[in-house]
Each structure stands twice: as C-alpha cells, then as structure tokens.
Tab-separated table of C-alpha atoms in Angstrom:
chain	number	residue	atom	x	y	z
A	1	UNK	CA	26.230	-28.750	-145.503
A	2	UNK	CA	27.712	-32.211	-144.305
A	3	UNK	CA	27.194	-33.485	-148.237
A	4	UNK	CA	28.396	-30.540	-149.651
A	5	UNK	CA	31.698	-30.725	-147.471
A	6	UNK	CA	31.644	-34.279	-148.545
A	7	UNK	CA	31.266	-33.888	-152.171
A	8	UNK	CA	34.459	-31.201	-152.418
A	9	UNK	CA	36.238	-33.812	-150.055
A	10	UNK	CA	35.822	-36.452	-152.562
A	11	UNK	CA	36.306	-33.603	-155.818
A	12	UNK	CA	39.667	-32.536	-154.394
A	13	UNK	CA	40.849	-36.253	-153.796
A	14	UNK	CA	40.489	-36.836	-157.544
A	15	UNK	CA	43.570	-35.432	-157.912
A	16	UNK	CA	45.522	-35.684	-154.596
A	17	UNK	CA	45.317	-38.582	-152.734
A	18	UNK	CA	49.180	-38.982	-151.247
A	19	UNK	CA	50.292	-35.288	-150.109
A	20	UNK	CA	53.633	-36.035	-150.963
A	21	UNK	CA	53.039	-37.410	-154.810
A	22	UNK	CA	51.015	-33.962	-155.569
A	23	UNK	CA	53.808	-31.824	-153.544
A	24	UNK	CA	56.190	-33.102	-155.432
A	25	UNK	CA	54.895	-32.895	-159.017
A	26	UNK	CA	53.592	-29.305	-158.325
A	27	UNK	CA	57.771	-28.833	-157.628
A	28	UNK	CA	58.566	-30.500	-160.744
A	29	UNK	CA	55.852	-28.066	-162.716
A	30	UNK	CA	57.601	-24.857	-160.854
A	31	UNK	CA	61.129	-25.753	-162.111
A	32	UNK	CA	59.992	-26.782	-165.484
A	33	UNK	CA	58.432	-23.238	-165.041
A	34	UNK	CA	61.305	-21.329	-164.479
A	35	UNK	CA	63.439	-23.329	-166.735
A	36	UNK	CA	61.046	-22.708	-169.278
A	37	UNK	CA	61.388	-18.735	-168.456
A	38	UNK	CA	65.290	-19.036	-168.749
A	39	UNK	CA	66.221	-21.202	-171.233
A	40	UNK	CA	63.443	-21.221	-174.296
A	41	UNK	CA	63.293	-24.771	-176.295
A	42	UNK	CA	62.762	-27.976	-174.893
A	43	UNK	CA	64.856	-28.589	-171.620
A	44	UNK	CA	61.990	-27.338	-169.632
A	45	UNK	CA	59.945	-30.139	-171.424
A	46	UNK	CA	62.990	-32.319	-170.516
A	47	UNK	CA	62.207	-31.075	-166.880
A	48	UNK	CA	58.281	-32.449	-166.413
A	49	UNK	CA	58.790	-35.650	-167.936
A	50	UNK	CA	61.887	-36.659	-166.353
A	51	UNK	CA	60.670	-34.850	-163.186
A	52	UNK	CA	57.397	-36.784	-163.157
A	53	UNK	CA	58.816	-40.673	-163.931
A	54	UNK	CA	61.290	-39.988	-160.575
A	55	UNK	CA	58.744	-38.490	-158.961
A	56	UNK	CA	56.896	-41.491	-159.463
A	57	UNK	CA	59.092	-44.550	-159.116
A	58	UNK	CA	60.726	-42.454	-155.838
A	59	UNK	CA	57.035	-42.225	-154.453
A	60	UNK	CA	56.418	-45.894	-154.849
A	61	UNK	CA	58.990	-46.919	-153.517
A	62	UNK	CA	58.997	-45.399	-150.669
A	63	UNK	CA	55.737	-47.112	-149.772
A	64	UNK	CA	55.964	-49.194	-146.148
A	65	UNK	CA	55.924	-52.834	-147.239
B	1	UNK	CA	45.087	-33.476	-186.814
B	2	UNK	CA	46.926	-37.179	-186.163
B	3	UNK	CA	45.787	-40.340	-185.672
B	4	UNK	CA	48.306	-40.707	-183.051
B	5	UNK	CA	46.647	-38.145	-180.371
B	6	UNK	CA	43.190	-39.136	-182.415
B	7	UNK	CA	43.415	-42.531	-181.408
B	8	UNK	CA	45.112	-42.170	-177.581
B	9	UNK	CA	42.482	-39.452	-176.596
B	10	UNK	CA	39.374	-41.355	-177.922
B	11	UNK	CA	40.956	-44.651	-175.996
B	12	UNK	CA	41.506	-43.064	-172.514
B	13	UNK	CA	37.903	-41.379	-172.415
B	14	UNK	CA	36.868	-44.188	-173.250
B	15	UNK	CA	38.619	-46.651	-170.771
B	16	UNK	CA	38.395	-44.115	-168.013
B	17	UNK	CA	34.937	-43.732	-168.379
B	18	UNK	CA	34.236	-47.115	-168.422
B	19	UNK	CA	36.045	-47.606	-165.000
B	20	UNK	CA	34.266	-44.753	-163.259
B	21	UNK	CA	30.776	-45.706	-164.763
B	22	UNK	CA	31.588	-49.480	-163.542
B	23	UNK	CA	32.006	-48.173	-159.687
B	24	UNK	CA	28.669	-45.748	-160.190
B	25	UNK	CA	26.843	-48.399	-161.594
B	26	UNK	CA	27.660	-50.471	-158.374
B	27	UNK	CA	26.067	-48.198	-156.163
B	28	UNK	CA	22.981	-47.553	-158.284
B	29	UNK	CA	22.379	-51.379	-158.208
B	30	UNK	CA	23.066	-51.710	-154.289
B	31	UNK	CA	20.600	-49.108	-154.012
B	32	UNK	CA	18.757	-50.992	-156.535
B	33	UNK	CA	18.639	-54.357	-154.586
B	34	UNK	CA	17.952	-52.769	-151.205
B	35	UNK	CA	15.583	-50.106	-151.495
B	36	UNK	CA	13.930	-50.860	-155.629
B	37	UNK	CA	14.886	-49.274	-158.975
B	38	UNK	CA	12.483	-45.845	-158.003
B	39	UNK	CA	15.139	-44.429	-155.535
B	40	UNK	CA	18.035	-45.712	-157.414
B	41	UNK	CA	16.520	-44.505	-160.437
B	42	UNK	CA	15.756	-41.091	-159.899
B	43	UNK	CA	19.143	-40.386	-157.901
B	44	UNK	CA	20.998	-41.175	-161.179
B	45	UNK	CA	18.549	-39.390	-163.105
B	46	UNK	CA	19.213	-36.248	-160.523
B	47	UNK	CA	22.764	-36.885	-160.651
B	48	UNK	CA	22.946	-36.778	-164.743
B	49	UNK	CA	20.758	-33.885	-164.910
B	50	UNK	CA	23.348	-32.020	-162.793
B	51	UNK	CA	25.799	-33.077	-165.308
B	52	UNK	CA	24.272	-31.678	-167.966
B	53	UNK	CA	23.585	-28.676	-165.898
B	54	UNK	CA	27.386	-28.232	-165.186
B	55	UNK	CA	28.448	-29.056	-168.583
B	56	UNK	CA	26.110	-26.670	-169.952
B	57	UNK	CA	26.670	-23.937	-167.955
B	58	UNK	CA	30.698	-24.199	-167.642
B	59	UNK	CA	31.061	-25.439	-170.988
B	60	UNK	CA	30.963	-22.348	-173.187
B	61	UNK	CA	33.164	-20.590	-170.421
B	62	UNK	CA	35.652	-23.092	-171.385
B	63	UNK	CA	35.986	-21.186	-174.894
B	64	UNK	CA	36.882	-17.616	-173.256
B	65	UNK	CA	40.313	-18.964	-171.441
B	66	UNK	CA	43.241	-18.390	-173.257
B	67	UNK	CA	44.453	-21.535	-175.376
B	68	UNK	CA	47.933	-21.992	-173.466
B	69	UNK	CA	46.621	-20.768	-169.928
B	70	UNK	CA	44.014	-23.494	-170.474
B	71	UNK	CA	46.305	-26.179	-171.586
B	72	UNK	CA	48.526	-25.272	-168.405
B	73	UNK	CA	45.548	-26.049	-166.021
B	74	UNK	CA	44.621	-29.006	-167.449
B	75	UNK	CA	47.927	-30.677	-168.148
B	76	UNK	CA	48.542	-29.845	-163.802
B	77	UNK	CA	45.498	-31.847	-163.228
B	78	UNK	CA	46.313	-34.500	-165.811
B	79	UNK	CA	49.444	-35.313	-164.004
B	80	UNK	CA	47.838	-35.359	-161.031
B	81	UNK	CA	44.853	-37.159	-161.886
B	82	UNK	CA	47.116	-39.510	-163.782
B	83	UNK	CA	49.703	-39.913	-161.502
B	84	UNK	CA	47.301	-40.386	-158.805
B	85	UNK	CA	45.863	-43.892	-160.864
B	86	UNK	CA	48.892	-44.528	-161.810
B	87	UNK	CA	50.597	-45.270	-158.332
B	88	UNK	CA	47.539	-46.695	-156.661
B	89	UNK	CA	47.322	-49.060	-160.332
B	90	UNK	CA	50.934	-49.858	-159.555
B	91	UNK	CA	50.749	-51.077	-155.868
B	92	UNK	CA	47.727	-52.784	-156.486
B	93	UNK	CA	49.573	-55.033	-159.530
B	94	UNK	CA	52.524	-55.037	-156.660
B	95	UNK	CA	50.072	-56.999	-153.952
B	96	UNK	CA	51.051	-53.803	-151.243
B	97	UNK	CA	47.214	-52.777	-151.614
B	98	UNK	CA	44.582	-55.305	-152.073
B	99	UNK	CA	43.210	-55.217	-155.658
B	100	UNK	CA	39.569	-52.893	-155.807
B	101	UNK	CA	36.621	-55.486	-155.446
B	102	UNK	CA	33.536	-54.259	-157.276
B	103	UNK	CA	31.752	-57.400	-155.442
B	104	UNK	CA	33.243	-56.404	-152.089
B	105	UNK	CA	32.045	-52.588	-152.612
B	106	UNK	CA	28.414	-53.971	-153.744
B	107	UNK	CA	27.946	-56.418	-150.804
B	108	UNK	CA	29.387	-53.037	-148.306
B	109	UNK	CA	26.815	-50.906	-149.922
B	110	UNK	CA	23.970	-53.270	-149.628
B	111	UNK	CA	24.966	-53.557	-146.051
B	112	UNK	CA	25.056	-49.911	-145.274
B	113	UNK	CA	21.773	-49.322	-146.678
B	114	UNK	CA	19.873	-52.048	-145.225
B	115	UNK	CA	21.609	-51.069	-141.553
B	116	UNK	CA	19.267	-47.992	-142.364
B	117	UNK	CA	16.262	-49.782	-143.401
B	118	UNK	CA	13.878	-47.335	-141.272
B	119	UNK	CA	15.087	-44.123	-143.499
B	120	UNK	CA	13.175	-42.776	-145.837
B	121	UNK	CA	13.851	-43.827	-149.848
B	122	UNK	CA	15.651	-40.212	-150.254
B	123	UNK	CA	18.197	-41.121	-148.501
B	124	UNK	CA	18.841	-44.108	-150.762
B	125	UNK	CA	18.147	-42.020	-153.737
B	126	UNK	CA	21.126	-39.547	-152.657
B	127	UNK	CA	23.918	-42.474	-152.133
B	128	UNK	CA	22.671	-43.593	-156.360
B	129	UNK	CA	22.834	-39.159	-156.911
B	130	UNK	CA	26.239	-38.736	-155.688
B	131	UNK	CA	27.680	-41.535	-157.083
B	132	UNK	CA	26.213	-40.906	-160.477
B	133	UNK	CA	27.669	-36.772	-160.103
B	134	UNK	CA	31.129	-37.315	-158.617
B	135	UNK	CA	31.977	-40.589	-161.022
B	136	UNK	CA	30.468	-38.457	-164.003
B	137	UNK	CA	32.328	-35.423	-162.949
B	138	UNK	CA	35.165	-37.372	-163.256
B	139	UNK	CA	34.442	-38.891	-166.832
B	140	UNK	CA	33.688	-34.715	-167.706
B	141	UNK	CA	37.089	-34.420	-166.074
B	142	UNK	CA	38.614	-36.541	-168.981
B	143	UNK	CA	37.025	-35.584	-171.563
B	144	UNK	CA	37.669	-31.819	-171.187
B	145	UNK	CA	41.238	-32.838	-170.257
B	146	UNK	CA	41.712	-35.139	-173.485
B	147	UNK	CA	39.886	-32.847	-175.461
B	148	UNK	CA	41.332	-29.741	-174.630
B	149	UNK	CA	43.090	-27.788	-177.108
B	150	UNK	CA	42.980	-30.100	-180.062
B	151	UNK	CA	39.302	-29.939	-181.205
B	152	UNK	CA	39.106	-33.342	-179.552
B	153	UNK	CA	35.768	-32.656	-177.293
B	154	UNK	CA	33.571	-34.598	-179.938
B	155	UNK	CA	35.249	-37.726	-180.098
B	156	UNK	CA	36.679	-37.943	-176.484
B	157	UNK	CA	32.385	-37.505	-175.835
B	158	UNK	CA	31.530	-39.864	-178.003
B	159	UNK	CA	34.381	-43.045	-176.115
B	160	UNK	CA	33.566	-41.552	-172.904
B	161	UNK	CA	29.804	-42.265	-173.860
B	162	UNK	CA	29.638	-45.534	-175.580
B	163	UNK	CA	31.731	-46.539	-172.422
B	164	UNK	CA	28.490	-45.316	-170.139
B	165	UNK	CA	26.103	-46.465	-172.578
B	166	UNK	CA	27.706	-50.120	-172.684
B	167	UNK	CA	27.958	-50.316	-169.039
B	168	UNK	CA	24.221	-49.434	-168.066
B	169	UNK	CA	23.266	-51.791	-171.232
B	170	UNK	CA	25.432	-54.567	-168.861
B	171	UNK	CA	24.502	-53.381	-165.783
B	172	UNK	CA	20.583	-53.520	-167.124
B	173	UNK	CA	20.649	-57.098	-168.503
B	174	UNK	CA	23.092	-58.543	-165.628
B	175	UNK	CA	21.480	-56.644	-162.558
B	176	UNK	CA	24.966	-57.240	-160.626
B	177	UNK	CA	28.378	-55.494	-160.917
B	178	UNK	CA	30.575	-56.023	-163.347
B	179	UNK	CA	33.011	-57.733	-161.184
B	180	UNK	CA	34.939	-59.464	-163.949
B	181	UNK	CA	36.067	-56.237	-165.755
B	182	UNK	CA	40.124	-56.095	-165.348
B	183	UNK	CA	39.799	-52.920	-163.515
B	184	UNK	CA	43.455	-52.665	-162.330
B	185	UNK	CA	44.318	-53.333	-165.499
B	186	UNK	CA	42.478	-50.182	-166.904
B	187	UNK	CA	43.275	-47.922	-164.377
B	188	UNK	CA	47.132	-49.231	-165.146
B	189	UNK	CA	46.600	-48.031	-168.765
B	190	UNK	CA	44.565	-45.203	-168.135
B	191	UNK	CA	46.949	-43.878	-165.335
B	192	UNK	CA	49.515	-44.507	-168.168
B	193	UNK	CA	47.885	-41.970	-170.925
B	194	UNK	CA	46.727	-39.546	-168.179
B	195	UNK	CA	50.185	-39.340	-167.457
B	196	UNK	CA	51.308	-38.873	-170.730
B	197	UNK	CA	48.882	-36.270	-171.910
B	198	UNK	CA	49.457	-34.504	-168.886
B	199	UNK	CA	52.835	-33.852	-169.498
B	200	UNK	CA	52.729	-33.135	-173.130
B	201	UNK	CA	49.911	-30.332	-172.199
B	202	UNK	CA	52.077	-29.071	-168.933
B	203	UNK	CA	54.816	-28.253	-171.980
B	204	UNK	CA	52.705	-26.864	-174.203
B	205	UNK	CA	51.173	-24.799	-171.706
B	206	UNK	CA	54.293	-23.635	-171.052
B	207	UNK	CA	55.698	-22.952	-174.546
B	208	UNK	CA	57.845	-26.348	-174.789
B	209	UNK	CA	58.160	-26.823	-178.525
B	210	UNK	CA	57.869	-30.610	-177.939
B	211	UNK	CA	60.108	-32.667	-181.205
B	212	UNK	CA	57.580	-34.804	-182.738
B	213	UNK	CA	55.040	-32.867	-181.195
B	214	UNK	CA	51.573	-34.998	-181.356
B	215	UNK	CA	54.010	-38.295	-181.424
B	216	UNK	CA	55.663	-37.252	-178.355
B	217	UNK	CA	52.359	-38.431	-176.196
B	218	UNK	CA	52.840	-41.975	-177.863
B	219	UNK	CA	56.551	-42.132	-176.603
B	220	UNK	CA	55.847	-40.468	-173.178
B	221	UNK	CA	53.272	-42.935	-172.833
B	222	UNK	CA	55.759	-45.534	-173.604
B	223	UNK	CA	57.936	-44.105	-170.875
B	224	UNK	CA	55.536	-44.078	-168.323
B	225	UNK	CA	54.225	-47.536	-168.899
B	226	UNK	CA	58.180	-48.609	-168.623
B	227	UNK	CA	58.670	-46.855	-165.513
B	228	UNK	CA	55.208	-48.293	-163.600
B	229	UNK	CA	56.635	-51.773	-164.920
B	230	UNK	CA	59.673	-51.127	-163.425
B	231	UNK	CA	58.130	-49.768	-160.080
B	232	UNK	CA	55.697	-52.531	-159.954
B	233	UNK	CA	58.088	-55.329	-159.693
B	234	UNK	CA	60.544	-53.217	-157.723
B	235	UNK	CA	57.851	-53.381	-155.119
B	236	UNK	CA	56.421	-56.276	-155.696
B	237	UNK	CA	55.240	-58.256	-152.411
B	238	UNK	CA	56.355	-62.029	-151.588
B	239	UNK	CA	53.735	-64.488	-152.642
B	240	UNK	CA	51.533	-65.458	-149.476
B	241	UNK	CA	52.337	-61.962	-147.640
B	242	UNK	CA	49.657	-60.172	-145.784
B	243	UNK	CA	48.479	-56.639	-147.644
C-alpha cells in the first residue's frame, strides 16, 4: 500500500511540482476557455500562450533568492 | 503532414526520453553495483513488462476518445509537464537550485542500499522496478502527448526508443552513469517544446484556428525559449553565492 501511495505521489508530481505554477496555468486554460466560448477565432489562442509565458516568467521570479 | 511538427515531435521524444532513461539507468546500476545485475536485472525487466502491459491495455482505448476532447487533455498536461521542466531547467541555468548530479544520485543510491545490506535482493530489485515504470511512464507520457492527434505515435516511438536503446547500449559498455550528458541543457530544450506543443494542442482542443497552424509550434517554441532566456538571467544568482 505504502508503494502504491508512493508511486501516484511521484505520477501526480510529473506534472505539478510548485502548487502555484499548475494553479495558475489551469486559470489561464479556464479563460482561454471561456474566451474561446465567446469570441470564436484566435484570441482565445492569444489567451494560453500569452497566459502561459507570464505565468512563467511571474513564477520564476518570484522564487526566494 | 509537415516536417515542421515531423521534426519537433520526433526531437522531444527523443531528448526527453533520453533524460528520463539516463536517471533510470542510474538506479538500475546502483542496484547493479550493490546488490549484482540479477536483482537489478529483473526489476527493470518487471518494470518494462508493466509498460508494455499498460501500453497495451490503454493503448487501443486511446482510439475511442474524441479527437479534440483528447487533444484538450493532453495539451493540459503538456503545459504542465512542460512548464514544470521548464522552470526547474531555468533556475537550475540561474544557480538558485543546484544543477541535478547523476554522480551525486548514484553515490546516494549506492548508499541507501548498502545501509540495508541485511534485506533480501527483492527489495533491491523493486528500487531498479520502480525506477524503470515511473521514468518509462514518463517517456509513454511523451510520446502519447507528441503523438497525439497527428498520426505521430510511430515516429515519436521510434526517438523515444533509440534514446532508451542508446542509453542501456552506454550504460552496458560504461557500467557508470552517464554523468557527462548536458542534462540541464535537455531538460531546458525539452521543457521548451513541451511547452510549445502544449499550447498549440490546449488551442486546438479548444477550437483555436491557430494562423500557420503546424508552424505555429516552431514560433511558440521560439517564444518560450525567449522568455526562459529572459527569466534565467533575470534571476540569475551572483557568482560565489550559496544555492
């Protein structure tokens, strides 16, 4: 039981390791979402990738140095 | 089909894998050195026939999901798998987290093991098993992720492979880890296309008619590698700071 609780441990951290990183990009998914429900085209597409690089550069930098 | 999602699909399996079959095959040889090739050998074996198992079971179930619905999924756990390298790449090239040592993690897993030299080999033969399942899940991870939607399962297989074969061909002759591989380096690249094929899949799961559309991955990955760039020497530690 203690492996198998260690092996989905380890499966979910292949794709969240800092809380806040995932939290955020699962935002930036649900307003691409709804954007995407609104307003057909690209500006939804506009939404993820723009979402994502702030997302990321925000998220490093707010690493403690 | 393009050469320019060809090419980027067939060269992230392939780098990926070759990072996560580099960190398996460090385990299998600590096992290797402490305990003999029969434990480390059969836990890999065990761990690859689960593979297969899992592949061969939730493989054809892959088929019956609905094309967009599928590219959705996978696009969400691109980014996040992606993103996830990506940021942990970065502040590693920054000096804010000490770079991954495959000679550190050898010499720690040699040390483990022989702290339980009175256990029996199965115990040794389950730390070479789950490293073989969860690193290879992760390579399956990428390939169905890369592959998915495009008819791109056969060649993302066959880089993800000849990265796995060329590592245990190293690992075989060398009978250490490949500390030498520049494994930030990969991971910065890899964490780069993840990144980028997870948000051209995110749109085209949901409906983005993306202008270009197969070039688009090329410039988001262009994007993304800017942006890390940027981030990386935005955080970038003084020279002669502690980690």
């Amino acid at each position: 039981m203690k492996i198998l609780a260690g092996i989905a441990r380890e499966l979910i951290g292949l794709f969240v390791d800092d809380g806040m990183l995932a939290v955020a990009l699962i935002a930036v998914i649900v307003i691409a979402a709804i954007v995407a429900s609104l307003t057909p085209g690209t500006t939804a597409g506009v939404v993820i990738l723009a979402g994502s690089l702030f997302v990321l550069f925000a998220n490093v930098m707010a690493v403690p140095r | 089909m393009t050469w320019a999602i060809y090419a980027p699909a067939v060269s992230a399996a392939f780098l990926a894998s070759l990072v996560e079959a580099i960190e398996a095959l460090t385990i299998v040889l600590a096992v290797a050195t402490v305990r003999g090739w029969r434990p480390a050998g059969l836990g890999a074996a065990a761990g690859l026939a689960s593979l297969a198992l899992i592949v061969a079971v939730l493989g054809p179930l892959l088929d019956r999901v609905p094309l967009q619905l599928l590219q959705l999924v996978i696009g969400v756990l691109l980014l996040l798998f992606g993103m996830r390298w990506l940021r942990k790449a970065i502040l590693r090239a920054a000096g804010v987290i000490p770079l991954h040592d495959e000679a550190a993690a050898f010499a720690a897993g040699t040390a483990e093991l022989r702290e339980h030299r009175s256990r029996l080999d199965w115990l040794a033969g389950l730390a070479s098993f789950k490293a073989v399942l969860l690193e290879g899940l992760e390579v399956v991870f990428i390939v169905i992720a890369v592959g998915a939607g495009r008819g791109l399962f056969l060649p993302a297989s066959a880089g993800a492979l000849g990265a796995c074969g060329l590592v245990a061909i190293a690992g075989f002759i060398l009978h250490r880890p490949l500390a030498r591989v520049p494994e930030n380096a990969l991971k910065f690249a890899v964490g780069v296309m993840l990144s980028a094929f997870g948000v051209f899949w995110t749109g085209e799961g949901l409906g983005v008619a993306w202008p270009g559309a197969d070039l688009a991955i090329v410039g988001f990955a262009g994007l993304f590698l800017l942006v890390a760039a940027l981030a990386a020497v935005a955080v970038r530690r003084p020279v002669g700071a502690a980690p």
